Amino acid sequence: MSEIHPTAVIEEGAELGENVTIEPYVIIKKNVRLGNNVTIKSHAYIDGHTTIGDGTVIYPSASIGTKTQAKRFQGETTYVRIGKNCEIREFVTINSSCDEGSTVEVGDHCLIMAYCHIAHHCHIGNHVIMANGAMLAGHVTIEDYANIGGMTPVHQFVRIGKHAMVGGLSRITNDIPPYTLGAGIPYRVAGLNLIGLKRHNFSIDLRKALTKAFKLIYRSGIQFHEAVARIDEEVEKTEPIKHWIDFCKTSKRGLIGLQPITSADEFPDIKDLLEE
């Protein structure tokens, strides 16, 4: 049974699933669609052609589906799609897109913490975590299981790969390869996110293969295209390795650089995750 507070404003045309909870002073505009068991907490504002998946919780004062901040927007019909079982915390802003028919997407089981911003044309995978105050410019892609540290801005068109761990207070201007760990301004890739890979049941053989691929890209001293070719030739073609190769080959902004790491103390917020 749905629970809708009498002070909530739900425009005619909005579609609500079963067992939804709408708390006081929520505003839901006419083109919004809510799945089953969705909770919208007090003072949240849901606008535009926005779809919110089953079981997702929108926390107080979040603003979802509002007009993009891109100046080229001319009133085109655009969309926001949020997946199932997400948590969108307080004061998060998720704008709509700005080209006809384009969509901002957030996958399933994502945690978007307070004060985060997601701009037009962003695509976020499943099980992504964005810590407080992380900000995505337009056209950013975040792949599955990536973690973005707090107060980290991400430049437009950047891609962050699967299982990447991005330390807080970083600045991201280029693509971050999957399975890596890093932080800083300028951002430096410190190594593989080995603890994260273990937690997601990557075998020791697969972790060794990824380590070899990482060393060829970042520590061999050879040219980038040569490193990718050697990975293609020398490392067993498991699905993660295939994804690594494809990610590197298709990078348009270039991969984020690596400077020598002399001590884990340079990365106090992630030092416990670094392994030799």
Short mmCIF file of C-alpha atoms in Angstrom, two decimals:
data_model
loop_
_atom_site.label_atom_id
_atom_site.label_comp_id
_atom_site.label_asym_id
_atom_site.label_seq_id
_atom_site.Cartn_x
_atom_site.Cartn_y
_atom_site.Cartn_z
CA MET A 1 0.00 0.00 0.00
CA SER A 2 1.38 3.40 -0.97
CA GLU A 3 1.80 6.20 1.57
CA ILE A 4 1.55 9.73 0.16
CA HIS A 5 1.69 12.70 2.52
CA PRO A 6 -1.05 15.28 1.90
CA THR A 7 1.49 18.10 1.51
CA ALA A 8 3.24 16.35 -1.40
CA VAL A 9 2.55 17.82 -4.85
CA ILE A 10 2.15 15.18 -7.57
CA GLU A 11 1.18 16.54 -10.96
CA GLU A 12 -1.41 14.83 -13.10
CA GLY A 13 0.32 12.47 -15.50
CA ALA A 14 2.99 11.22 -13.10
CA GLU A 15 3.04 7.42 -12.82
CA LEU A 16 3.57 5.82 -9.42
CA GLY A 17 4.28 2.13 -8.86
CA GLU A 18 2.99 -0.01 -6.02
CA ASN A 19 3.93 0.54 -2.37
CA VAL A 20 5.62 3.88 -2.93
CA THR A 21 6.27 6.27 -0.05
CA ILE A 22 6.08 10.01 -0.71
CA GLU A 23 7.03 12.15 2.30
CA PRO A 24 6.04 15.76 3.14
CA TYR A 25 6.60 18.59 0.66
CA VAL A 26 7.89 16.41 -2.15
CA ILE A 27 7.25 17.74 -5.68
CA ILE A 28 6.84 15.24 -8.53
CA LYS A 29 6.24 16.65 -12.02
CA LYS A 30 3.95 15.24 -14.70
CA ASN A 31 6.43 13.17 -16.77
CA VAL A 32 7.97 11.29 -13.84
CA ARG A 33 7.63 7.51 -13.48
CA LEU A 34 8.33 5.74 -10.18
CA GLY A 35 8.79 1.98 -9.89
CA ASN A 36 7.52 -0.21 -7.08
CA ASN A 37 8.67 0.30 -3.48
CA VAL A 38 10.30 3.65 -4.23
CA THR A 39 10.71 6.12 -1.35
CA ILE A 40 10.91 9.87 -1.97
CA LYS A 41 11.85 11.67 1.24
CA SER A 42 10.78 15.14 2.27
CA HIS A 43 11.45 18.20 0.10
CA ALA A 44 12.87 16.21 -2.83
CA TYR A 45 12.11 17.57 -6.31
CA ILE A 46 11.66 15.20 -9.27
CA ASP A 47 11.24 16.82 -12.70
CA GLY A 48 11.51 16.06 -16.41
CA HIS A 49 11.16 12.71 -18.15
CA THR A 50 12.61 10.86 -15.18
CA THR A 51 12.24 7.15 -14.42
CA ILE A 52 13.23 5.79 -11.01
CA GLY A 53 13.61 2.02 -10.61
CA ASP A 54 12.13 -0.32 -8.02
CA GLY A 55 13.36 0.01 -4.45
CA THR A 56 15.33 3.22 -4.93
CA VAL A 57 15.36 5.82 -2.14
CA ILE A 58 15.65 9.55 -2.86
CA TYR A 59 16.70 11.47 0.27
CA PRO A 60 15.63 14.95 1.43
CA SER A 61 16.25 17.94 -0.83
CA ALA A 62 17.66 15.95 -3.74
CA SER A 63 16.90 17.47 -7.16
CA ILE A 64 16.46 14.98 -9.99
CA GLY A 65 15.73 15.53 -13.68
CA THR A 66 15.93 19.31 -13.71
CA LYS A 67 17.05 21.32 -16.74
CA THR A 68 20.65 20.80 -17.80
CA GLN A 69 23.15 23.58 -17.09
CA ALA A 70 24.56 23.24 -20.63
CA LYS A 71 23.98 26.59 -22.36
CA ARG A 72 23.26 24.99 -25.73
CA PHE A 73 20.02 23.42 -24.45
CA GLN A 74 17.05 24.59 -26.55
CA GLY A 75 14.18 22.74 -24.89
CA GLU A 76 14.74 19.30 -26.45
CA THR A 77 13.07 16.25 -24.90
CA THR A 78 15.66 14.49 -22.76
CA TYR A 79 15.60 11.80 -20.09
CA VAL A 80 16.95 10.64 -16.74
CA ARG A 81 16.89 6.96 -15.82
CA ILE A 82 17.83 5.78 -12.33
CA GLY A 83 18.05 2.04 -11.75
CA LYS A 84 16.85 -0.29 -9.03
CA ASN A 85 17.80 -0.24 -5.34
CA CYS A 86 19.86 2.96 -5.49
CA GLU A 87 20.35 5.47 -2.69
CA ILE A 88 20.42 9.10 -3.80
CA ARG A 89 21.38 11.07 -0.71
CA GLU A 90 20.69 14.59 0.50
CA PHE A 91 21.13 17.56 -1.86
CA VAL A 92 22.29 15.46 -4.81
CA THR A 93 21.64 17.10 -8.19
CA ILE A 94 21.12 14.95 -11.29
CA ASN A 95 20.41 17.11 -14.34
CA SER A 96 18.67 16.00 -17.49
CA SER A 97 20.53 15.84 -20.80
CA CYS A 98 20.62 18.43 -23.60
CA ASP A 99 20.29 16.76 -27.04
CA GLU A 100 17.01 15.41 -28.40
CA GLY A 101 16.36 11.93 -27.01
CA SER A 102 19.56 11.75 -24.96
CA THR A 103 19.61 10.23 -21.49
CA VAL A 104 21.45 10.53 -18.20
CA GLU A 105 21.70 7.04 -16.74
CA VAL A 106 22.43 5.73 -13.25
CA GLY A 107 22.57 1.94 -12.96
CA ASP A 108 21.34 -0.44 -10.27
CA HIS A 109 22.55 -0.58 -6.65
CA CYS A 110 24.39 2.76 -6.80
CA LEU A 111 25.13 4.94 -3.78
CA ILE A 112 25.32 8.64 -4.62
CA MET A 113 26.23 10.43 -1.39
CA ALA A 114 25.23 13.90 -0.28
CA TYR A 115 25.98 16.96 -2.43
CA CYS A 116 27.15 15.01 -5.50
CA HIS A 117 26.43 16.39 -8.96
CA ILE A 118 25.77 14.43 -12.17
CA ALA A 119 25.60 16.49 -15.37
CA HIS A 120 24.15 15.95 -18.86
CA HIS A 121 24.97 12.84 -20.93
CA CYS A 122 26.54 11.02 -17.98
CA HIS A 123 26.35 7.23 -17.87
CA ILE A 124 26.93 5.49 -14.55
CA GLY A 125 27.09 1.71 -14.29
CA ASN A 126 25.92 -0.65 -11.57
CA HIS A 127 27.21 -0.75 -7.98
CA VAL A 128 28.97 2.61 -8.33
CA ILE A 129 29.74 4.68 -5.22
CA MET A 130 30.22 8.45 -5.38
CA ALA A 131 31.30 9.88 -2.03
CA ASN A 132 30.12 13.24 -0.71
CA GLY A 133 30.61 16.18 -3.03
CA ALA A 134 31.97 14.28 -6.04
CA MET A 135 31.08 16.08 -9.28
CA LEU A 136 30.72 14.79 -12.83
CA ALA A 137 30.84 17.16 -15.79
CA GLY A 138 28.98 16.32 -18.99
CA HIS A 139 29.51 13.12 -21.01
CA VAL A 140 31.32 11.27 -18.19
CA THR A 141 31.15 7.47 -18.09
CA ILE A 142 31.62 5.56 -14.83
CA GLU A 143 31.80 1.79 -15.24
CA ASP A 144 30.51 -0.88 -12.84
CA TYR A 145 31.87 -1.07 -9.27
CA ALA A 146 33.95 2.10 -9.54
CA ASN A 147 34.38 4.23 -6.41
CA ILE A 148 34.83 8.01 -6.60
CA GLY A 149 36.23 9.72 -3.51
CA GLY A 150 34.67 12.77 -1.92
CA MET A 151 35.06 16.28 -3.35
CA THR A 152 36.56 14.94 -6.59
CA PRO A 153 35.68 16.75 -9.84
CA VAL A 154 35.71 14.75 -13.07
CA HIS A 155 36.33 16.55 -16.38
CA GLN A 156 33.85 16.23 -19.25
CA PHE A 157 34.17 13.16 -21.53
CA VAL A 158 36.33 11.27 -19.01
CA ARG A 159 35.81 7.53 -18.50
CA ILE A 160 36.52 5.74 -15.22
CA GLY A 161 36.92 1.99 -15.61
CA LYS A 162 35.44 -0.95 -13.75
CA HIS A 163 36.55 -1.51 -10.14
CA ALA A 164 38.67 1.65 -10.14
CA MET A 165 39.21 3.29 -6.75
CA VAL A 166 39.64 7.06 -6.97
CA GLY A 167 40.91 8.77 -3.83
CA GLY A 168 39.15 11.81 -2.40
CA LEU A 169 40.13 15.40 -3.21
CA SER A 170 41.56 14.31 -6.55
CA ARG A 171 41.14 16.02 -9.93
CA ILE A 172 40.36 13.78 -12.90
CA THR A 173 41.13 15.11 -16.38
CA ASN A 174 41.90 11.89 -18.31
CA ASP A 175 40.60 8.32 -18.46
CA ILE A 176 41.31 6.06 -15.47
CA PRO A 177 41.91 2.44 -16.51
CA PRO A 178 39.80 -0.29 -14.92
CA TYR A 179 40.98 -2.09 -11.78
CA THR A 180 43.39 0.70 -10.73
CA LEU A 181 43.88 2.73 -7.57
CA GLY A 182 45.08 6.30 -7.31
CA ALA A 183 44.67 9.82 -5.97
CA GLY A 184 46.04 13.34 -6.05
CA ILE A 185 46.36 16.60 -7.95
CA PRO A 186 47.74 15.84 -10.44
CA TYR A 187 46.16 12.40 -10.27
CA ARG A 188 48.61 9.50 -10.10
CA VAL A 189 47.82 5.83 -10.56
CA ALA A 190 49.45 4.09 -7.59
CA GLY A 191 48.74 0.49 -8.60
CA LEU A 192 45.95 -2.03 -8.89
CA ASN A 193 42.94 -2.01 -6.59
CA LEU A 194 43.96 -5.44 -5.32
CA ILE A 195 41.87 -5.48 -2.18
CA GLY A 196 38.80 -4.48 -4.17
CA LEU A 197 39.51 -7.23 -6.70
CA LYS A 198 39.84 -9.81 -3.92
CA ARG A 199 36.55 -8.69 -2.43
CA HIS A 200 34.89 -9.31 -5.78
CA ASN A 201 36.41 -12.80 -6.08
CA PHE A 202 39.02 -12.15 -8.75
CA SER A 203 41.28 -15.23 -8.69
CA ILE A 204 44.99 -14.95 -7.90
CA ASP A 205 45.83 -15.91 -11.50
CA LEU A 206 43.60 -13.15 -12.82
CA ARG A 207 45.10 -10.62 -10.41
CA LYS A 208 48.58 -11.63 -11.60
CA ALA A 209 47.51 -11.17 -15.23
CA LEU A 210 46.11 -7.72 -14.46
CA THR A 211 49.33 -6.85 -12.62
CA LYS A 212 51.35 -7.76 -15.72
CA ALA A 213 49.08 -5.63 -17.90
CA PHE A 214 49.40 -2.73 -15.46
CA LYS A 215 53.20 -2.93 -15.42
CA LEU A 216 53.38 -3.01 -19.21
CA ILE A 217 51.24 0.13 -19.48
CA TYR A 218 52.71 2.14 -16.62
CA ARG A 219 56.15 0.82 -15.65
CA SER A 220 57.80 -0.78 -18.68
CA GLY A 221 59.02 2.48 -20.19
CA ILE A 222 57.83 1.47 -23.67
CA GLN A 223 55.45 3.42 -25.87
CA PHE A 224 51.75 3.14 -25.10
CA HIS A 225 50.80 1.40 -28.36
CA GLU A 226 53.65 -1.09 -27.86
CA ALA A 227 52.48 -1.85 -24.32
CA VAL A 228 48.94 -2.51 -25.51
CA ALA A 229 50.25 -4.77 -28.28
CA ARG A 230 52.33 -6.75 -25.79
CA ILE A 231 49.34 -7.17 -23.48
CA ASP A 232 47.42 -8.44 -26.47
CA GLU A 233 50.20 -10.95 -27.25
CA GLU A 234 51.49 -11.99 -23.82
CA VAL A 235 48.58 -11.93 -21.36
CA GLU A 236 45.85 -14.57 -21.34
CA LYS A 237 42.63 -13.23 -22.88
CA THR A 238 40.28 -13.41 -19.93
CA GLU A 239 37.27 -11.09 -19.98
CA PRO A 240 38.90 -8.49 -17.65
CA ILE A 241 42.04 -8.44 -19.81
CA LYS A 242 39.96 -8.04 -22.97
CA HIS A 243 38.13 -5.17 -21.29
CA TRP A 244 41.44 -3.58 -20.23
CA ILE A 245 42.78 -3.73 -23.80
CA ASP A 246 39.56 -2.36 -25.29
CA PHE A 247 39.41 0.45 -22.71
CA CYS A 248 42.98 1.51 -23.51
CA LYS A 249 42.53 1.30 -27.28
CA THR A 250 39.33 3.35 -27.27
CA SER A 251 40.51 6.10 -24.92
CA LYS A 252 39.92 9.50 -26.52
CA ARG A 253 41.23 11.70 -23.72
CA GLY A 254 44.26 9.48 -23.05
CA LEU A 255 45.02 7.53 -19.90
CA ILE A 256 45.77 9.32 -16.66
CA GLY A 257 49.54 9.50 -16.08
CA LEU A 258 51.78 7.80 -13.55
CA GLN A 259 54.58 9.48 -11.63
CA PRO A 260 56.92 7.40 -9.44
CA ILE A 261 55.48 6.44 -6.06
CA THR A 262 58.17 6.55 -3.40
CA SER A 263 56.01 5.92 -0.34
CA ALA A 264 52.46 4.97 0.54
CA ASP A 265 52.55 7.97 2.88
CA GLU A 266 52.00 10.13 -0.22
CA PHE A 267 48.45 8.74 -0.30
CA PRO A 268 47.24 8.78 3.33
CA ASP A 269 43.60 8.29 2.34
CA ILE A 270 44.28 5.09 0.38
CA LYS A 271 47.58 3.79 1.84
CA ASP A 272 45.84 0.85 3.53
CA LEU A 273 44.64 -0.34 0.12
CA LEU A 274 48.08 -0.32 -1.51
CA GLU A 275 49.90 -3.63 -1.80
CA GLU A 276 53.32 -4.47 -3.20
#
